[in-house]
PDB file of C-alpha atoms and ligand atoms in Angstrom:
ATOM      1  CA  MET A1219       5.114  16.947  11.234  1.00  0.00           C
ATOM      2  CA  ILE A1220       5.470  15.355   8.126  1.00  0.00           C
ATOM      3  CA  ASP A1221       6.703  17.900   5.614  1.00  0.00           C
ATOM      4  CA  TRP A1222       4.824  16.810   2.355  1.00  0.00           C
ATOM      5  CA  SER A1223       6.542  19.141  -0.395  1.00  0.00           C
ATOM      6  CA  GLU A1224      10.131  17.651   1.081  1.00  0.00           C
ATOM      7  CA  GLU A1225       8.390  14.215   1.032  1.00  0.00           C
ATOM      8  CA  TRP A1226       7.311  14.710  -2.475  1.00  0.00           C
ATOM      9  CA  LYS A1227      11.186  15.645  -3.457  1.00  0.00           C
ATOM     10  CA  LYS A1228      12.531  12.634  -1.955  1.00  0.00           C
ATOM     11  CA  HIS A1229       9.956  10.319  -3.655  1.00  0.00           C
ATOM     12  CA  ARG A1230      10.192  12.238  -7.077  1.00  0.00           C
ATOM     13  CA  GLU A1231      14.185  11.417  -7.005  1.00  0.00           C
ATOM     14  CA  GLU A1232      13.769   7.875  -6.074  1.00  0.00           C
ATOM     15  CA  SER A1233      10.746   7.149  -8.240  1.00  0.00           C
ATOM     16  CA  SER A1234      11.144   4.198 -10.835  1.00  0.00           C
ATOM     17  CA  TRP A1235      10.269   6.748 -13.684  1.00  0.00           C
ATOM     18  CA  ASN A1236      13.394   8.992 -12.606  1.00  0.00           C
ATOM     19  CA  ARG A1237      15.671   6.198 -12.315  1.00  0.00           C
ATOM     20  CA  TRP A1238      14.706   5.312 -15.792  1.00  0.00           C
ATOM     21  CA  LEU A1239      15.209   8.368 -17.330  1.00  0.00           C
ATOM     22  CA  LYS A1240      18.739   8.435 -15.550  1.00  0.00           C
ATOM     23  CA  GLU A1241      19.766   5.384 -16.482  1.00  0.00           C
ATOM     24  CA  LYS A1242      18.967   6.182 -20.501  1.00  0.00           C
ATOM     25  CA  ALA A1243      20.569   9.385 -19.856  1.00  0.00           C
ATOM     26  CA  ILE A1244      17.526  11.327 -21.199  1.00  0.00           C
ATOM     27  CA  SER A1245      15.332  13.868 -20.311  1.00  0.00           C
ATOM     28  CA  ASN A1246      11.252  13.608 -19.946  1.00  0.00           C
ATOM     29  CA  GLU A1247      10.973  15.668 -23.058  1.00  0.00           C
ATOM     30  CA  GLN A1248      13.267  13.741 -24.890  1.00  0.00           C
ATOM     31  CA  TYR A1249      11.206  10.324 -24.065  1.00  0.00           C
ATOM     32  CA  TRP A1250       7.839  12.331 -25.497  1.00  0.00           C
ATOM     33  CA  ASP A1251       9.814  13.493 -28.310  1.00  0.00           C
ATOM     34  CA  CYS A1252      11.400  10.085 -29.044  1.00  0.00           C
ATOM     35  CA  TYR A1253       9.496   7.053 -27.811  1.00  0.00           C
ATOM     36  CA  GLU A1254       7.076   5.089 -29.520  1.00  0.00           C
ATOM     37  CA  PHE A1255       4.397   5.521 -26.591  1.00  0.00           C
ATOM     38  CA  GLY A1256       4.372   9.318 -27.421  1.00  0.00           C
ATOM     39  CA  ASP A1257       2.629   8.203 -30.879  1.00  0.00           C
ATOM     40  CA  ARG A1258       0.452   5.720 -29.331  1.00  0.00           C
ATOM     41  CA  TYR A1259      -0.468   7.654 -26.274  1.00  0.00           C
ATOM     42  CA  GLU A1260      -3.992   9.251 -27.751  1.00  0.00           C
ATOM     43  CA  GLU A1261      -4.685   5.602 -28.990  1.00  0.00           C
ATOM     44  CA  TYR A1262      -4.031   4.041 -25.554  1.00  0.00           C
ATOM     45  CA  ASN A1263      -6.232   6.817 -23.967  1.00  0.00           C
ATOM     46  CA  ARG A1264      -9.102   6.426 -26.473  1.00  0.00           C
ATOM     47  CA  ILE A1265      -8.971   2.569 -25.331  1.00  0.00           C
ATOM     48  CA  ALA A1266      -8.777   3.464 -21.699  1.00  0.00           C
ATOM     49  CA  GLY A1267     -11.599   5.997 -21.684  1.00  0.00           C
ATOM     50  CA  TYR A1268      -9.517   8.683 -20.433  1.00  0.00           C
ATOM     51  CA  PRO A1269      -9.860  11.530 -19.383  1.00  0.00           C
ATOM     52  CA  GLY A1270     -13.556  10.350 -18.947  1.00  0.00           C
ATOM     53  CA  THR A1271     -15.685  12.028 -16.449  1.00  0.00           C
ATOM     54  CA  ILE A1272     -12.917  14.347 -15.366  1.00  0.00           C
ATOM     55  CA  LEU A1273     -13.423  16.310 -18.573  1.00  0.00           C
ATOM     56  CA  GLY A1274     -17.160  16.963 -17.654  1.00  0.00           C
ATOM     57  CA  ARG A1275     -16.215  18.193 -14.071  1.00  0.00           C
ATOM     58  CA  MET A1276     -13.933  20.836 -15.749  1.00  0.00           C
ATOM     59  CA  LEU A1277     -16.692  21.655 -18.530  1.00  0.00           C
ATOM     60  CA  LEU A1278     -18.894  22.597 -15.858  1.00  0.00           C
ATOM     61  CA  HIS A1279     -17.069  25.615 -14.990  1.00  0.00           C
ATOM     62  CA  LEU A1280     -16.357  26.925 -18.494  1.00  0.00           C
ATOM     63  CA  ASP A1281     -18.471  29.165 -20.651  1.00  0.00           C
ATOM     64  CA  PRO A1282     -17.605  30.896 -24.154  1.00  0.00           C
ATOM     65  CA  SER A1283     -15.895  33.853 -22.168  1.00  0.00           C
ATOM     66  CA  SER A1284     -13.643  31.457 -20.052  1.00  0.00           C
ATOM     67  CA  THR A1285     -10.016  31.120 -20.253  1.00  0.00           C
ATOM     68  CA  VAL A1286      -8.067  27.700 -19.585  1.00  0.00           C
ATOM     69  CA  LEU A1287      -4.284  26.775 -18.907  1.00  0.00           C
ATOM     70  CA  ASP A1288      -3.403  23.472 -19.371  1.00  0.00           C
ATOM     71  CA  ILE A1289      -0.123  22.506 -17.940  1.00  0.00           C
ATOM     72  CA  GLY A1290       1.663  19.504 -19.791  1.00  0.00           C
ATOM     73  CA  ALA A1291      -1.132  19.258 -22.350  1.00  0.00           C
ATOM     74  CA  GLY A1292       0.412  16.452 -24.041  1.00  0.00           C
ATOM     75  CA  PRO A1293      -1.333  16.036 -27.505  1.00  0.00           C
ATOM     76  CA  GLY A1294      -4.448  17.583 -26.127  1.00  0.00           C
ATOM     77  CA  ALA A1295      -6.444  15.127 -24.169  1.00  0.00           C
ATOM     78  CA  TYR A1296      -7.969  18.328 -22.282  1.00  0.00           C
ATOM     79  CA  THR A1297      -6.821  21.106 -24.529  1.00  0.00           C
ATOM     80  CA  ILE A1298      -8.815  20.124 -27.622  1.00  0.00           C
ATOM     81  CA  PRO A1299     -12.157  19.590 -26.165  1.00  0.00           C
ATOM     82  CA  LEU A1300     -11.678  22.718 -23.697  1.00  0.00           C
ATOM     83  CA  ALA A1301     -10.963  24.939 -26.492  1.00  0.00           C
ATOM     84  CA  LYS A1302     -14.195  24.000 -28.101  1.00  0.00           C
ATOM     85  CA  VAL A1303     -15.985  25.902 -25.232  1.00  0.00           C
ATOM     86  CA  ALA A1304     -13.679  28.360 -23.921  1.00  0.00           C
ATOM     87  CA  SER A1305     -12.506  31.670 -25.561  1.00  0.00           C
ATOM     88  CA  LYS A1306      -8.766  30.560 -25.447  1.00  0.00           C
ATOM     89  CA  VAL A1307      -6.909  27.879 -23.752  1.00  0.00           C
ATOM     90  CA  THR A1308      -3.130  28.394 -23.184  1.00  0.00           C
ATOM     91  CA  ALA A1309      -1.286  24.906 -23.152  1.00  0.00           C
ATOM     92  CA  VAL A1310       2.261  24.623 -21.299  1.00  0.00           C
ATOM     93  CA  GLU A1311       4.577  21.683 -22.801  1.00  0.00           C
ATOM     94  CA  PRO A1312       8.190  21.450 -22.797  1.00  0.00           C
ATOM     95  CA  SER A1313       8.083  18.610 -25.473  1.00  0.00           C
ATOM     96  CA  GLY A1314       8.369  19.711 -29.156  1.00  0.00           C
ATOM     97  CA  GLY A1315       6.967  16.383 -30.008  1.00  0.00           C
ATOM     98  CA  GLN A1316       3.897  16.660 -28.176  1.00  0.00           C
ATOM     99  CA  ILE A1317       3.185  20.272 -29.161  1.00  0.00           C
ATOM    100  CA  ALA A1318       3.628  18.790 -32.907  1.00  0.00           C
ATOM    101  CA  ARG A1319       0.662  16.137 -32.034  1.00  0.00           C
ATOM    102  CA  LEU A1320      -1.580  18.838 -30.255  1.00  0.00           C
ATOM    103  CA  MET A1321      -1.406  21.243 -33.088  1.00  0.00           C
ATOM    104  CA  ARG A1322      -1.922  18.921 -35.650  1.00  0.00           C
ATOM    105  CA  ARG A1323      -5.204  17.747 -33.540  1.00  0.00           C
ATOM    106  CA  ALA A1324      -6.005  21.494 -33.312  1.00  0.00           C
ATOM    107  CA  ASP A1325      -5.771  21.697 -37.116  1.00  0.00           C
ATOM    108  CA  GLN A1326      -7.939  18.694 -37.929  1.00  0.00           C
ATOM    109  CA  GLU A1327     -10.603  20.198 -35.528  1.00  0.00           C
ATOM    110  CA  GLY A1328     -10.463  23.742 -37.124  1.00  0.00           C
ATOM    111  CA  LEU A1329      -9.610  25.551 -33.590  1.00  0.00           C
ATOM    112  CA  LYS A1330      -7.576  28.612 -33.670  1.00  0.00           C
ATOM    113  CA  ASN A1331      -7.739  29.610 -29.960  1.00  0.00           C
ATOM    114  CA  ILE A1332      -4.888  27.478 -28.625  1.00  0.00           C
ATOM    115  CA  ASP A1333      -1.681  29.355 -27.654  1.00  0.00           C
ATOM    116  CA  VAL A1334       1.719  27.272 -26.751  1.00  0.00           C
ATOM    117  CA  ILE A1335       4.249  28.263 -24.097  1.00  0.00           C
ATOM    118  CA  ASN A1336       7.193  25.645 -25.204  1.00  0.00           C
ATOM    119  CA  LYS A1337       8.537  25.431 -21.367  1.00  0.00           C
ATOM    120  CA  ARG A1338       8.526  23.248 -18.383  1.00  0.00           C
ATOM    121  CA  TRP A1339       6.073  24.717 -15.756  1.00  0.00           C
ATOM    122  CA  GLN A1340       8.906  25.341 -13.415  1.00  0.00           C
ATOM    123  CA  ASP A1341      10.951  27.468 -16.099  1.00  0.00           C
ATOM    124  CA  ILE A1342       7.678  30.072 -16.711  1.00  0.00           C
ATOM    125  CA  ASP A1343       7.908  33.269 -15.221  1.00  0.00           C
ATOM    126  CA  ARG A1344       4.602  34.799 -13.740  1.00  0.00           C
ATOM    127  CA  SER A1345       4.826  37.643 -15.721  1.00  0.00           C
ATOM    128  CA  GLU A1346       4.595  35.498 -18.703  1.00  0.00           C
ATOM    129  CA  LEU A1347       0.822  34.138 -17.697  1.00  0.00           C
ATOM    130  CA  GLU A1348      -2.407  35.911 -17.056  1.00  0.00           C
ATOM    131  CA  THR A1349      -5.253  34.887 -15.054  1.00  0.00           C
ATOM    132  CA  TYR A1350      -7.134  31.714 -15.948  1.00  0.00           C
ATOM    133  CA  THR A1351     -10.982  30.794 -15.238  1.00  0.00           C
ATOM    134  CA  ILE A1352      -9.585  27.321 -14.717  1.00  0.00           C
ATOM    135  CA  VAL A1353      -6.059  25.913 -14.594  1.00  0.00           C
ATOM    136  CA  ASN A1354      -5.570  21.955 -15.179  1.00  0.00           C
ATOM    137  CA  ALA A1355      -2.363  20.138 -14.288  1.00  0.00           C
ATOM    138  CA  ALA A1356      -2.683  16.549 -15.240  1.00  0.00           C
ATOM    139  CA  TYR A1357      -0.148  13.753 -15.053  1.00  0.00           C
ATOM    140  CA  CYS A1358       2.557  16.211 -15.780  1.00  0.00           C
ATOM    141  CA  PHE A1359       4.347  16.427 -12.377  1.00  0.00           C
ATOM    142  CA  GLN A1360       8.017  16.035 -13.483  1.00  0.00           C
ATOM    143  CA  MET A1361       8.371  18.934 -10.591  1.00  0.00           C
ATOM    144  CA  THR A1362      10.854  19.414  -7.631  1.00  0.00           C
ATOM    145  CA  ASP A1363       9.787  22.206  -5.857  1.00  0.00           C
ATOM    146  CA  ILE A1364       6.268  21.344  -5.798  1.00  0.00           C
ATOM    147  CA  LYS A1365       5.230  23.515  -3.431  1.00  0.00           C
ATOM    148  CA  GLU A1366       6.543  26.856  -5.278  1.00  0.00           C
ATOM    149  CA  ASP A1367       4.974  25.340  -8.439  1.00  0.00           C
ATOM    150  CA  LEU A1368       1.377  24.688  -6.784  1.00  0.00           C
ATOM    151  CA  GLN A1369       1.811  28.196  -5.542  1.00  0.00           C
ATOM    152  CA  LYS A1370       2.507  29.603  -9.339  1.00  0.00           C
ATOM    153  CA  MET A1371      -0.614  27.513 -10.186  1.00  0.00           C
ATOM    154  CA  LEU A1372      -2.720  29.081  -7.508  1.00  0.00           C
ATOM    155  CA  ASP A1373      -1.622  32.612  -8.461  1.00  0.00           C
ATOM    156  CA  VAL A1374      -2.934  32.352 -11.922  1.00  0.00           C
ATOM    157  CA  THR A1375      -6.167  30.645 -11.187  1.00  0.00           C
ATOM    158  CA  GLY A1376      -9.287  32.650 -11.593  1.00  0.00           C
ATOM    159  CA  LYS A1377     -12.026  30.273 -10.319  1.00  0.00           C
ATOM    160  CA  ALA A1378     -10.688  26.672 -10.142  1.00  0.00           C
ATOM    161  CA  LEU A1379      -7.230  24.384  -9.976  1.00  0.00           C
ATOM    162  CA  PHE A1380      -7.414  21.149 -11.170  1.00  0.00           C
ATOM    163  CA  LEU A1381      -4.884  18.443 -10.245  1.00  0.00           C
ATOM    164  CA  VAL A1382      -5.284  15.117 -11.766  1.00  0.00           C
ATOM    165  CA  SER A1383      -2.658  12.501 -10.994  1.00  0.00           C
ATOM    166  CA  LEU A1384      -2.480   8.582 -10.195  1.00  0.00           C
ATOM    167  CA  ALA A1385      -4.435   6.691  -7.618  1.00  0.00           C
ATOM    168  CA  ASP A1386      -3.927   3.293  -8.744  1.00  0.00           C
ATOM    169  CA  HIS A1387      -2.704   1.756 -11.879  1.00  0.00           C
ATOM    170  CA  GLY A1388      -3.738  -1.526 -10.672  1.00  0.00           C
ATOM    171  CA  PHE A1389      -0.507  -3.093 -12.076  1.00  0.00           C
ATOM    172  CA  TYR A1390       1.498  -3.185  -8.932  1.00  0.00           C
ATOM    173  CA  ASP A1391       1.522  -6.836  -8.376  1.00  0.00           C
ATOM    174  CA  VAL A1392       2.475  -7.271 -12.094  1.00  0.00           C
ATOM    175  CA  TYR A1393       5.754  -4.897 -11.692  1.00  0.00           C
ATOM    176  CA  GLN A1394       6.812  -7.009  -8.402  1.00  0.00           C
ATOM    177  CA  LYS A1395       6.077 -10.242  -9.516  1.00  0.00           C
ATOM    178  CA  VAL A1396       7.451 -10.095 -13.234  1.00  0.00           C
ATOM    179  CA  PHE A1397      10.463  -7.404 -12.818  1.00  0.00           C
ATOM    180  CA  GLY A1398      10.752  -7.538  -8.731  1.00  0.00           C
ATOM    181  CA  GLU A1399      10.365  -3.977  -8.580  1.00  0.00           C
ATOM    182  CA  GLN A1400       8.767  -1.979  -5.916  1.00  0.00           C
ATOM    183  CA  ARG A1401       7.575   0.200  -8.734  1.00  0.00           C
ATOM    184  CA  SER A1402       6.356   3.788  -7.413  1.00  0.00           C
ATOM    185  CA  ASP A1403       5.752   7.565  -8.291  1.00  0.00           C
ATOM    186  CA  PRO A1404       4.713  10.318  -5.717  1.00  0.00           C
ATOM    187  CA  ASP A1405       0.971  10.089  -6.372  1.00  0.00           C
ATOM    188  CA  TYR A1406      -2.036  12.306  -5.545  1.00  0.00           C
ATOM    189  CA  ILE A1407      -2.040  11.891  -1.957  1.00  0.00           C
ATOM    190  CA  TYR A1408       1.176  13.983  -2.090  1.00  0.00           C
ATOM    191  CA  LEU A1409      -0.220  16.763  -3.916  1.00  0.00           C
ATOM    192  CA  TYR A1410      -3.254  16.817  -1.811  1.00  0.00           C
ATOM    193  CA  ASN A1411      -1.344  17.004   1.351  1.00  0.00           C
ATOM    194  CA  CYS A1412       0.896  19.773  -0.063  1.00  0.00           C
ATOM    195  CA  LEU A1413      -2.007  21.905  -0.987  1.00  0.00           C
ATOM    196  CA  TYR A1414      -3.442  21.242   2.560  1.00  0.00           C
ATOM    197  CA  GLN A1415      -0.293  22.126   4.183  1.00  0.00           C
ATOM    198  CA  MET A1416      -0.045  25.417   2.178  1.00  0.00           C
ATOM    199  CA  GLY A1417      -3.544  26.416   3.490  1.00  0.00           C
ATOM    200  CA  TYR A1418      -5.530  25.298   0.820  1.00  0.00           C
ATOM    201  CA  PRO A1419      -7.916  22.186   1.383  1.00  0.00           C
ATOM    202  CA  ALA A1420      -9.377  20.913  -1.778  1.00  0.00           C
ATOM    203  CA  ASN A1421     -12.022  18.567  -2.727  1.00  0.00           C
ATOM    204  CA  ILE A1422     -11.054  14.931  -3.992  1.00  0.00           C
ATOM    205  CA  GLU A1423     -12.790  12.579  -6.292  1.00  0.00           C
ATOM    206  CA  ILE A1424     -11.586   9.328  -7.584  1.00  0.00           C
ATOM    207  CA  PHE A1425     -12.535   7.626 -10.919  1.00  0.00           C
ATOM    208  CA  THR A1426     -12.316   4.411 -11.784  1.00  0.00           C
ATOM    209  CA  ARG A1427     -11.779   3.248 -15.309  1.00  0.00           C
ATOM    210  CA  ARG A1428     -12.015  -0.579 -16.608  1.00  0.00           C
ATOM    211  CA  TYR A1429     -10.821  -1.280 -19.815  1.00  0.00           C
ATOM    212  CA  LEU A1430      -9.587  -4.109 -22.413  1.00  0.00           C
ATOM    213  CA  LEU A1431      -5.933  -3.595 -23.577  1.00  0.00           C
ATOM    214  CA  PRO A1432      -4.962  -5.580 -26.450  1.00  0.00           C
ATOM    215  CA  LEU A1433      -2.447  -7.833 -25.047  1.00  0.00           C
ATOM    216  CA  GLN A1434      -0.025  -6.986 -27.610  1.00  0.00           C
ATOM    217  CA  MET A1435      -0.114  -3.110 -26.649  1.00  0.00           C
ATOM    218  CA  GLN A1436       0.415  -4.086 -23.262  1.00  0.00           C
ATOM    219  CA  LEU A1437       3.671  -6.124 -24.289  1.00  0.00           C
ATOM    220  CA  ASP A1438       4.658  -2.994 -26.490  1.00  0.00           C
ATOM    221  CA  ILE A1439       4.165  -0.318 -23.316  1.00  0.00           C
ATOM    222  CA  LEU A1440       6.236  -2.865 -21.147  1.00  0.00           C
ATOM    223  CA  LYS A1441       9.060  -3.227 -23.588  1.00  0.00           C
ATOM    224  CA  GLU A1442       9.723   0.215 -23.978  1.00  0.00           C
ATOM    225  CA  THR A1443      11.064   0.462 -19.933  1.00  0.00           C
ATOM    226  CA  TYR A1444      11.715  -2.905 -19.434  1.00  0.00           C
ATOM    227  CA  ASP A1445      13.696  -6.071 -20.513  1.00  0.00           C
ATOM    228  CA  LEU A1446      10.839  -8.301 -21.587  1.00  0.00           C
ATOM    229  CA  THR A1447      12.840 -11.650 -21.413  1.00  0.00           C
ATOM    230  CA  PHE A1448      11.228 -14.893 -22.970  1.00  0.00           C
ATOM    231  CA  LYS A1449      11.431 -15.850 -19.031  1.00  0.00           C
ATOM    232  CA  ALA A1450      10.010 -12.642 -17.830  1.00  0.00           C
ATOM    233  CA  MET A1451       7.272 -12.826 -20.696  1.00  0.00           C
ATOM    234  CA  GLU A1452       6.168 -16.505 -19.265  1.00  0.00           C
ATOM    235  CA  VAL A1453       6.101 -15.155 -15.744  1.00  0.00           C
ATOM    236  CA  LEU A1454       4.142 -12.356 -16.721  1.00  0.00           C
ATOM    237  CA  LEU A1455       1.206 -14.412 -19.080  1.00  0.00           C
ATOM    238  CA  ASP A1456       1.208 -16.937 -16.092  1.00  0.00           C
ATOM    239  CA  HIS A1457       0.534 -14.138 -13.619  1.00  0.00           C
ATOM    240  CA  LEU A1458      -2.135 -12.642 -15.898  1.00  0.00           C
ATOM    241  CA  SER A1459      -3.879 -15.775 -16.350  1.00  0.00           C
ATOM    242  CA  SER A1460      -3.860 -16.584 -12.880  1.00  0.00           C
ATOM    243  CA  THR A1461      -5.187 -13.548 -11.684  1.00  0.00           C
ATOM    244  CA  GLY A1462      -8.100 -13.444 -14.110  1.00  0.00           C
ATOM    245  CA  ARG A1463      -6.769 -10.750 -16.080  1.00  0.00           C
ATOM    246  CA  LEU A1464      -6.147 -12.176 -19.929  1.00  0.00           C
ATOM    247  CA  GLU A1465      -9.515 -12.445 -21.704  1.00  0.00           C
ATOM    248  CA  ASP A1466      -9.823 -13.830 -25.266  1.00  0.00           C
ATOM    249  CA  GLU A1467     -12.413 -11.777 -27.375  1.00  0.00           C
ATOM    250  CA  ASP A1468     -13.222 -13.169 -31.023  1.00  0.00           C
ATOM    251  CA  GLY A1469      -9.745 -14.939 -30.908  1.00  0.00           C
ATOM    252  CA  LYS A1470      -8.036 -11.621 -29.914  1.00  0.00           C
ATOM    253  CA  ASP A1471      -6.452 -11.338 -26.396  1.00  0.00           C
ATOM    254  CA  PHE A1472      -6.566  -8.512 -24.318  1.00  0.00           C
ATOM    255  CA  VAL A1473      -5.749  -7.537 -20.711  1.00  0.00           C
ATOM    256  CA  LYS A1474      -8.387  -6.530 -18.222  1.00  0.00           C
ATOM    257  CA  ARG A1475      -7.127  -3.393 -16.652  1.00  0.00           C
ATOM    258  CA  LYS A1476      -8.461  -0.992 -13.783  1.00  0.00           C
ATOM    259  CA  HIS A1477      -7.146   2.322 -13.461  1.00  0.00           C
ATOM    260  CA  LYS A1478      -7.972   4.918 -10.714  1.00  0.00           C
ATOM    261  CA  ASP A1479      -7.524   8.727 -11.273  1.00  0.00           C
ATOM    262  CA  ALA A1480      -7.829  11.282  -8.768  1.00  0.00           C
ATOM    263  CA  MET A1481      -9.087  14.701  -9.330  1.00  0.00           C
ATOM    264  CA  ILE A1482      -8.047  17.230  -6.735  1.00  0.00           C
ATOM    265  CA  LEU A1483     -10.320  20.391  -7.184  1.00  0.00           C
ATOM    266  CA  TYR A1484      -9.655  23.624  -5.171  1.00  0.00           C
ATOM    267  CA  HIS A1485     -12.469  26.343  -5.552  1.00  0.00           C
ATOM    268  CA  LYS A1486     -10.473  30.036  -5.578  1.00  0.00           C
ATOM    269  CA  ASP A1487     -13.613  31.558  -4.231  1.00  0.00           C
TER     270      ASP A1487
HETATM  271  C1  SAM B1903       1.388  11.802 -19.471  1.00  0.00           C
HETATM  272  S1  SAM B1903       1.446  13.153 -20.577  1.00  0.00           S
HETATM  273  C2  SAM B1903       0.043  13.898 -19.696  1.00  0.00           C
HETATM  274  C3  SAM B1903      -0.748  14.889 -20.806  1.00  0.00           C
HETATM  275  C4  SAM B1903      -2.098  15.400 -20.518  1.00  0.00           C
HETATM  276  N1  SAM B1903      -1.859  16.444 -19.690  1.00  0.00           N
HETATM  277  C5  SAM B1903      -2.958  14.251 -20.238  1.00  0.00           C
HETATM  278  O1  SAM B1903      -3.166  14.196 -19.250  1.00  0.00           O
HETATM  279  O2  SAM B1903      -3.331  13.286 -21.021  1.00  0.00           O
HETATM  280  C6  SAM B1903       2.654  14.103 -19.628  1.00  0.00           C
HETATM  281  C7  SAM B1903       2.977  15.253 -20.317  1.00  0.00           C
HETATM  282  O3  SAM B1903       3.240  16.294 -19.234  1.00  0.00           O
HETATM  283  C8  SAM B1903       4.231  17.025 -19.824  1.00  0.00           C
HETATM  284  N2  SAM B1903       5.139  17.403 -18.785  1.00  0.00           N
HETATM  285  C9  SAM B1903       5.838  16.602 -17.764  1.00  0.00           C
HETATM  286  N3  SAM B1903       6.529  17.420 -16.729  1.00  0.00           N
HETATM  287  C10 SAM B1903       6.101  19.020 -16.982  1.00  0.00           C
HETATM  288  C11 SAM B1903       6.421  19.973 -16.538  1.00  0.00           C
HETATM  289  N4  SAM B1903       7.485  20.123 -15.566  1.00  0.00           N
HETATM  290  N5  SAM B1903       5.859  21.290 -17.046  1.00  0.00           N
HETATM  291  C12 SAM B1903       5.051  21.154 -18.078  1.00  0.00           C
HETATM  292  N6  SAM B1903       4.835  19.893 -18.869  1.00  0.00           N
HETATM  293  C13 SAM B1903       5.407  19.152 -18.213  1.00  0.00           C
HETATM  294  C14 SAM B1903       5.484  15.980 -20.502  1.00  0.00           C
HETATM  295  O4  SAM B1903       5.799  17.007 -21.658  1.00  0.00           O
HETATM  296  C15 SAM B1903       4.205  15.414 -21.193  1.00  0.00           C
HETATM  297  O5  SAM B1903       3.521  16.036 -22.402  1.00  0.00           O
END
């Protein structure tokens, strides 16, 4: 039988993201602290309509007496709207740059009910945590021993645990065609199967977001992690055009993107 937590470990190690971090000799936190995408992440999410419907699903579980634990909070795509409803949100975030972005937004919104734990999830001791009405971990799975990390999440969940992860970024063919890369990171199915093997069969919903990303922004994002040579640029534009993904609106170029997020939900009761 496949051991999904072992598969996760292997795939995590070999993932294109981890290989890139190793090549650059930086940690995940340093990426969010220093790279330009960190500053553009909120703008990107706004254009891409993230978190969209998933946020609505979480809000259904909250009332003014609820508490939330937001693991890998980043600049607060969930923390900020959830803090407007819940009595307290505890954000777990290892990157100082991300915490600064999050707290800037909290100040702008006049929110005083956000606590921050400046650590990686795997480095937090259970005694530092409480029990929270809902626990959310979205796109923050730089974790190796996933079984232990999921168990710790379940241990502090009062009602519902949400895991949000990639189902499809719709760009696999582009990475293959332009950079010759079979780009892959362990996706939602590993998390779902790990939970299942741990004895926690969860619900799952897949949400599709379609959006037009300014071509320049798409190029800037690719340039951060790839050597976008003149030749590669030519192949990229050719490929986007031949697959009908380039669009001109009022003289500006856009890339048609389609992204699928998976929301895994485990009800504790
Ligand atoms: C792509 S952002 C996601 C932010 C937010 N959860 C969202 O969905 O918009 C990833 C964030 O997760 C954090 N992260 C990654 N691995 C983590 C870990 N092991 N523990 C806690 N946070 C982590 C990163 O520092 C980064 O801020």
